[in-house]
GROMACS .gro file of C-alpha atoms in nm:
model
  277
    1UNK     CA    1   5.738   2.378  -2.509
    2UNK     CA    2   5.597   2.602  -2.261
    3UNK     CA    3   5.915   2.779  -2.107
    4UNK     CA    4   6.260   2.807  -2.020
    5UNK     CA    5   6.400   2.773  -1.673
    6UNK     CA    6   6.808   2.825  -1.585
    7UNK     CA    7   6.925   2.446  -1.535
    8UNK     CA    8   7.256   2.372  -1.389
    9UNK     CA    9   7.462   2.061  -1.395
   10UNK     CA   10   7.326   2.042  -1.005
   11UNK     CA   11   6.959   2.032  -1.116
   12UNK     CA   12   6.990   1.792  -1.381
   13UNK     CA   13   7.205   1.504  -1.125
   14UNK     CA   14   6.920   1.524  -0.897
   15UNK     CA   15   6.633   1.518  -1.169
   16UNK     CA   16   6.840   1.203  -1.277
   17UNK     CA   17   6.885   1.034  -0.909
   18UNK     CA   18   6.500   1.138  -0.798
   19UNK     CA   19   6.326   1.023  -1.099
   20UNK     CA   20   6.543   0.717  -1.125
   21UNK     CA   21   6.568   0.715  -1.470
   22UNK     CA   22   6.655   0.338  -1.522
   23UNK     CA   23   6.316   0.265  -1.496
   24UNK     CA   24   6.135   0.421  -1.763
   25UNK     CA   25   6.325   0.356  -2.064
   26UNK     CA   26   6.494   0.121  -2.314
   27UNK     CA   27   6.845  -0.055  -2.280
   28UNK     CA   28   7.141   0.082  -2.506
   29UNK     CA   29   7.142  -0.220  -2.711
   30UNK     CA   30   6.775  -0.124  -2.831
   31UNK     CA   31   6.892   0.089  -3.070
   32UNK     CA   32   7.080  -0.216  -3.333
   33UNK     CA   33   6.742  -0.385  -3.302
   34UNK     CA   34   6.501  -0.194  -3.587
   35UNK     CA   35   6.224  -0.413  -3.467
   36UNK     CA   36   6.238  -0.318  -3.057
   37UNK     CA   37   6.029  -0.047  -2.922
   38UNK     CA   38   6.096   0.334  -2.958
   39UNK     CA   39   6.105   0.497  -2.628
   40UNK     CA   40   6.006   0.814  -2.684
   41UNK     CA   41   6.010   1.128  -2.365
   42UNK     CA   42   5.757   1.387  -2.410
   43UNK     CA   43   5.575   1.667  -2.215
   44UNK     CA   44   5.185   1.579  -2.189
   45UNK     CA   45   5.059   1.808  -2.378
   46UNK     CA   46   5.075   1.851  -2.720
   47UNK     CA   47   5.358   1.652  -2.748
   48UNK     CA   48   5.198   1.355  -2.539
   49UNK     CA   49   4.899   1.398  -2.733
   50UNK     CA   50   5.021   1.366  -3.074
   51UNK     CA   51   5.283   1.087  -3.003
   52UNK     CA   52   4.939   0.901  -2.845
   53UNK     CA   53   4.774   0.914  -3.160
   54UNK     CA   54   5.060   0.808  -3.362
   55UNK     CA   55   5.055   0.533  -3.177
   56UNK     CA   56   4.714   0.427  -3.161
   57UNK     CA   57   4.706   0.486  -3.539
   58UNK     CA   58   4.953   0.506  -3.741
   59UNK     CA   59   5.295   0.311  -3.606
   60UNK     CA   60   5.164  -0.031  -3.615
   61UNK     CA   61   5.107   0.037  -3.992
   62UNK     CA   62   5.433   0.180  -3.995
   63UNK     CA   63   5.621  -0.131  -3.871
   64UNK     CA   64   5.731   0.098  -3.601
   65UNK     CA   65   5.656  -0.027  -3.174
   66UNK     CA   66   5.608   0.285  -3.008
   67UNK     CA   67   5.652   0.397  -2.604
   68UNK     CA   68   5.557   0.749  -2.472
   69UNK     CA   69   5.704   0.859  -2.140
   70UNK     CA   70   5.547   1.187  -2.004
   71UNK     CA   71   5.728   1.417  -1.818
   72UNK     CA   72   5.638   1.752  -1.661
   73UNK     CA   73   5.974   1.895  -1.645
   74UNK     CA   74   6.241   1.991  -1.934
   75UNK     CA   75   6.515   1.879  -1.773
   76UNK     CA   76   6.437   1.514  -1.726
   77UNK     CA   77   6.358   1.447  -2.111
   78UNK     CA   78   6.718   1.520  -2.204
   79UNK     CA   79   6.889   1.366  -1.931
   80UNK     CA   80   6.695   1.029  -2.003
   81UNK     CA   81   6.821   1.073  -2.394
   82UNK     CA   82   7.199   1.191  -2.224
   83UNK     CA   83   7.190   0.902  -2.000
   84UNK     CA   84   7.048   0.624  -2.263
   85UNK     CA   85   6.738   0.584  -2.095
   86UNK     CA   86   6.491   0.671  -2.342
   87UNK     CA   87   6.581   0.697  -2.754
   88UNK     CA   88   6.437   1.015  -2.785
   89UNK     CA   89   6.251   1.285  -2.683
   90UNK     CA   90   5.979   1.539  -2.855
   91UNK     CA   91   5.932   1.840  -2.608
   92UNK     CA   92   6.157   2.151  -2.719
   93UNK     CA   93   6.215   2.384  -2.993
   94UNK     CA   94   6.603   2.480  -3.093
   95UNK     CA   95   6.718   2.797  -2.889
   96UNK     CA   96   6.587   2.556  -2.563
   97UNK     CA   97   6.831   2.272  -2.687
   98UNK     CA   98   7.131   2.505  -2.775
   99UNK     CA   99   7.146   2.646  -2.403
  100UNK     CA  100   7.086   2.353  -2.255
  101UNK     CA  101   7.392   2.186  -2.451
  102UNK     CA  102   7.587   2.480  -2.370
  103UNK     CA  103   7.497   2.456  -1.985
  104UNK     CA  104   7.516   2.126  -1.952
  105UNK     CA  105   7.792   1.942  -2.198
  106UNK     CA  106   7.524   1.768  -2.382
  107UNK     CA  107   7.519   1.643  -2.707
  108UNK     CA  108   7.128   1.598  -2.793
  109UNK     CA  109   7.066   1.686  -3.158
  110UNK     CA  110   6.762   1.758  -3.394
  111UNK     CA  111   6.668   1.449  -3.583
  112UNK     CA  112   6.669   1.554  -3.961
  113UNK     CA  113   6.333   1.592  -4.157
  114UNK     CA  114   6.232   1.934  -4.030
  115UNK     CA  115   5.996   2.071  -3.729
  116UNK     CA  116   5.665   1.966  -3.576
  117UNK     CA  117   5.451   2.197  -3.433
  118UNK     CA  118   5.466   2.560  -3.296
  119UNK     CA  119   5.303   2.677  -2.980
  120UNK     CA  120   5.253   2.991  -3.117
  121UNK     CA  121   5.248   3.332  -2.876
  122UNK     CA  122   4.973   3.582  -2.960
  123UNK     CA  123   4.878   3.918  -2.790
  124UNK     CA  124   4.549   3.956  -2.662
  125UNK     CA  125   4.322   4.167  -2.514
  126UNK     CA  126   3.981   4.247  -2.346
  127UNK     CA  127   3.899   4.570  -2.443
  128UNK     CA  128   4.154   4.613  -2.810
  129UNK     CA  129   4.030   4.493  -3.137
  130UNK     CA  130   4.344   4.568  -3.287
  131UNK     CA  131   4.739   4.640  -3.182
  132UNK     CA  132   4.696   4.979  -3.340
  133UNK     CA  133   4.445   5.008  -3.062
  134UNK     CA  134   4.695   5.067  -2.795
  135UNK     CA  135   4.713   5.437  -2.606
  136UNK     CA  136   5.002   5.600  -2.510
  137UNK     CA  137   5.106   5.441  -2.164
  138UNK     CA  138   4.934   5.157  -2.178
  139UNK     CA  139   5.047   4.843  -2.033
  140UNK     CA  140   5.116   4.491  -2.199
  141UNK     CA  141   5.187   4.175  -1.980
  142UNK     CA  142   5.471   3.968  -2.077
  143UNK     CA  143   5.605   3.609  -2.007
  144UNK     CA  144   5.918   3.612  -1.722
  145UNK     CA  145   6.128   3.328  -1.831
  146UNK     CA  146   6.417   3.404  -2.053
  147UNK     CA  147   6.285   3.269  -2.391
  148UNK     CA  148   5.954   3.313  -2.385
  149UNK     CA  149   6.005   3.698  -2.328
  150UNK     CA  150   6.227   3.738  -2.607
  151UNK     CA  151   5.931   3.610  -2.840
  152UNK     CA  152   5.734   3.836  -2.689
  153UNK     CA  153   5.913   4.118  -2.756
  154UNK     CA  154   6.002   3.977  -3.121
  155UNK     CA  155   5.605   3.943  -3.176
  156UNK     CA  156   5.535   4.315  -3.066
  157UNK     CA  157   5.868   4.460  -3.287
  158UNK     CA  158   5.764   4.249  -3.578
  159UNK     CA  159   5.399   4.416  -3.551
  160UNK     CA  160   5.571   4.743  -3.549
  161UNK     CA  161   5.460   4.851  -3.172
  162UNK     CA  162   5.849   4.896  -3.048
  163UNK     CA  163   6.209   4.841  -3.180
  164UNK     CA  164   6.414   4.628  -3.027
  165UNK     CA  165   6.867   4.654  -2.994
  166UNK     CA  166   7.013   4.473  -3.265
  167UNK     CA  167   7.166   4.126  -3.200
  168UNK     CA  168   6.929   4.111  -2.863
  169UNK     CA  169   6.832   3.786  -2.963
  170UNK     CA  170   6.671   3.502  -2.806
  171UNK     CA  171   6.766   3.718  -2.469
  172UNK     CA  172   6.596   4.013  -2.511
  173UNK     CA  173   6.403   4.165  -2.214
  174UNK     CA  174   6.261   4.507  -2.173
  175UNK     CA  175   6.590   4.690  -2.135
  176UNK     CA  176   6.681   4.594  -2.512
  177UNK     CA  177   6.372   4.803  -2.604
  178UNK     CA  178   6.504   5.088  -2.843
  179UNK     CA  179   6.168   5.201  -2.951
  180UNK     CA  180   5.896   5.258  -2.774
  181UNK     CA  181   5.663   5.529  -2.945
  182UNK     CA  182   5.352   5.474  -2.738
  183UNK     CA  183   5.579   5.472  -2.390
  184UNK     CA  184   5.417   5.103  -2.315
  185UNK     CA  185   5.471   4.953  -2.032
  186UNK     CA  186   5.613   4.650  -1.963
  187UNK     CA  187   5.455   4.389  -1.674
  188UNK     CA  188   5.611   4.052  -1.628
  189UNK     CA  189   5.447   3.762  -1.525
  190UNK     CA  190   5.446   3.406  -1.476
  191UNK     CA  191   5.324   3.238  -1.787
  192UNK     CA  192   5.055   3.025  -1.655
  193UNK     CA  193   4.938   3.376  -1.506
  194UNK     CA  194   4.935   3.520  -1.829
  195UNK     CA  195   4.572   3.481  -1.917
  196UNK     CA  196   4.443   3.559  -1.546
  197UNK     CA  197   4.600   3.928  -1.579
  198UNK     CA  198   4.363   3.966  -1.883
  199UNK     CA  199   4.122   4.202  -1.684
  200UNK     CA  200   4.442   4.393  -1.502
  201UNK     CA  201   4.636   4.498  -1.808
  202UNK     CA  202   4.566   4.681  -2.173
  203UNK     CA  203   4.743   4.345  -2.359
  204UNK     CA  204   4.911   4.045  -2.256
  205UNK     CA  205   5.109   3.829  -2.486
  206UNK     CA  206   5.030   3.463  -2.406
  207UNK     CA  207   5.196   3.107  -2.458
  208UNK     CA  208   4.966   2.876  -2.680
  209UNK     CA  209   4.927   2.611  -2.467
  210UNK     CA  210   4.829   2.868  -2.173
  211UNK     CA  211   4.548   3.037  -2.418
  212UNK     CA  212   4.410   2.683  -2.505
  213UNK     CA  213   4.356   2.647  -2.116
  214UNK     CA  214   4.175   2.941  -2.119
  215UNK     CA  215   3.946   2.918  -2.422
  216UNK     CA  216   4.159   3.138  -2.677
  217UNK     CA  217   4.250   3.077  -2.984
  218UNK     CA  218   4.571   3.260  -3.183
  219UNK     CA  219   4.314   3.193  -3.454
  220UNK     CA  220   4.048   3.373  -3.370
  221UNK     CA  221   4.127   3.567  -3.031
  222UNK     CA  222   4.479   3.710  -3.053
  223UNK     CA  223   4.511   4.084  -3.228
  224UNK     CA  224   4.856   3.924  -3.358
  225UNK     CA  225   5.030   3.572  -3.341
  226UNK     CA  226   5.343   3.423  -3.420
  227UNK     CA  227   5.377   3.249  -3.761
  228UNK     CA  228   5.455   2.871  -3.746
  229UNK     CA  229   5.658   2.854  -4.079
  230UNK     CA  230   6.089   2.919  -4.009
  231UNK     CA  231   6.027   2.984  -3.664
  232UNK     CA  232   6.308   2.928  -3.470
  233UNK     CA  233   6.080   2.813  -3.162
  234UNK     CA  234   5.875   2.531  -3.323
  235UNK     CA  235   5.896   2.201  -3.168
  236UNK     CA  236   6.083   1.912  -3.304
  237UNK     CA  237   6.232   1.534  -3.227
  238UNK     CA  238   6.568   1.542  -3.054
  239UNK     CA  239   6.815   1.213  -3.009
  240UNK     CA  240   7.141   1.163  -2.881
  241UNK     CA  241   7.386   1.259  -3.124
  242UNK     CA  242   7.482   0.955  -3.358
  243UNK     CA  243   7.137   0.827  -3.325
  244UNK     CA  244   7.017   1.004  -3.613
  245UNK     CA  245   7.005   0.711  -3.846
  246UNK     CA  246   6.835   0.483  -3.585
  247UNK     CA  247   6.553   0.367  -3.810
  248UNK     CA  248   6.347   0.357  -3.569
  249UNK     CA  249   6.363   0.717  -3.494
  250UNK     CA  250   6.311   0.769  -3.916
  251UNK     CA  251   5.982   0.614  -3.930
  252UNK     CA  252   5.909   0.844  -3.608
  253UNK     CA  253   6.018   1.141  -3.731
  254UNK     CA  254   5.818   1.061  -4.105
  255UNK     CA  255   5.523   0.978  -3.900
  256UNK     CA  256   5.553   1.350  -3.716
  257UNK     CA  257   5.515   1.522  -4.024
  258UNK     CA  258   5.281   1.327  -4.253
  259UNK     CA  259   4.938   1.462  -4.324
  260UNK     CA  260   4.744   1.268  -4.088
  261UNK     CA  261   4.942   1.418  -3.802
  262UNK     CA  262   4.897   1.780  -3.959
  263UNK     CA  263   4.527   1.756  -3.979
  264UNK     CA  264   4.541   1.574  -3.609
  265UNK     CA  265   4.699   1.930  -3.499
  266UNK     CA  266   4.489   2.122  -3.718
  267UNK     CA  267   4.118   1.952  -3.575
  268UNK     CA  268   4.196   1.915  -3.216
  269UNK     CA  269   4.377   2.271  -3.136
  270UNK     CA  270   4.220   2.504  -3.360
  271UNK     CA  271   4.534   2.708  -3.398
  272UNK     CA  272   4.667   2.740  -3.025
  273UNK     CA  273   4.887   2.441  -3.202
  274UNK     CA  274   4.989   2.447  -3.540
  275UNK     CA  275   5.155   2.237  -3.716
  276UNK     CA  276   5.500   2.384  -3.855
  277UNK     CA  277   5.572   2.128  -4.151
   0.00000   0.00000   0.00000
């Protein structure tokens, strides 16, 4: 998942009514058959990606018929799981899913057997070889939206380059800041712009998806990136709640995190994905 834009009961009705939702998915009856197809919603990429291969090479083996449904948005994916209109979706890590319960009287839930992949942030730079690097004043781009700034700032405190206010949370923005030896400052940005500001700014820290797009790696480029393991923002299958023992959505969710998938991740993102299982 990429970011995290304010939705409001408002938004997600229209999504619903523009998109027209009854099109694109299963019926609610789907679910009591185990042998109808899995409709699963997903963002392109990776989550399109790595539902496409599981499909071209692993579910028919599985016994398991499987539908993607791309969406560009992360409203629509939820309200199509909501509304009964797809079985499931595969697009958003946990703090996403908890506000956009809480927002929207949802009742979308992780499907046991653990997390899928992590996006992870790194902080990178053009003229740094390491954090330590950093001078007094300088100036470190960070993501806008809520969530992805409060990684941010968790990836630079857990480094050891500021402090941040206890209980700040997945909210934290620059304000919550404590600690700042080195008097950085702070320059917020777009995500997508993220990797554009490179030659403007002393660090930026970057979304994973947004560093593939622009040839780095948190591999091999990033002075420091997020670890995939017990990270609260990796990526994982969400259903409806009481569709958790849809068998279906078992084999699915055993498929996400068998070793085939994991070297799938591991060979075709070279650690701007990684797989968190």
């Amino acid at each position: 998942m990429r970011n995290t834009a304010k939705i409001t009961t408002a938004v997600l009705a229209a999504g619903a009514l523009t998109l027209g939702l009854s099109a694109c998915g299963s019926d609610k009856d789907s679910a009591k058959d185990p042998n109808a197809t899995l409709t699963v919603a997903a963002t392109p990429t990776p989550q399109g990606e790595i539902l496409t291969y599981i499909k071209d090479n692993l579910a028919q083996k599985a016994g398991l018929k499987l539908e993607v449904k791309e969406f560009t948005d992360y409203v629509t994916p939820n309200t199509a799981v909501q509304q009964g209109e797809v079985d499931a979706n595969y697009f958003q890590h946990k703090p996403y899913l908890d506000d956009f319960n809480k927002k929207n009287g949802t009742d979308i839930v992780p499907v046991p057997g653990g997390t899928v992949h992590l996006e992870p942030l790194g902080v990178y730079s053009k003229s740094l070889k390491k954090l330590a690097d950093l001078t007094s004043g300088a100036t470190v781009a960070l993501p806008n939206d809520t969530t992805n700034e409060a990684r941010a700032l968790k990836l630079l405190e857990d480094n050891g380059v500021i402090k941040l206010k206890a209980g700040a949370g997945y909210s934290a923005t620059p304000k919550d800041v404590t600690s700042n030896p080195k008097n950085l400052k702070f320059k917020e940005l777009e995500a997508a712009q993220l990797p554009r500001s490179l030659g403007d700014v002393d660090a930026a820290v970057i979304n994973g998806n947004y560093a593939l797009e622009a040839n780095l790696s948190p591999a091999k480029n990033a002075l420091a990136a997020e670890k995939a393991q017990n990270n609260p923002y990796a990526n994982f299958l969400a259903v409806k709640k009481g569709d958790e023992d849809d068998p279906r959505v078992k084999k699915l969710a055993k498929l996400l995190t068998s070793p085939e998938v994991k070297k799938f991740i591991e060979d075709k993102y070279q650690g701007a994905v990684v797989a968190a299982f």
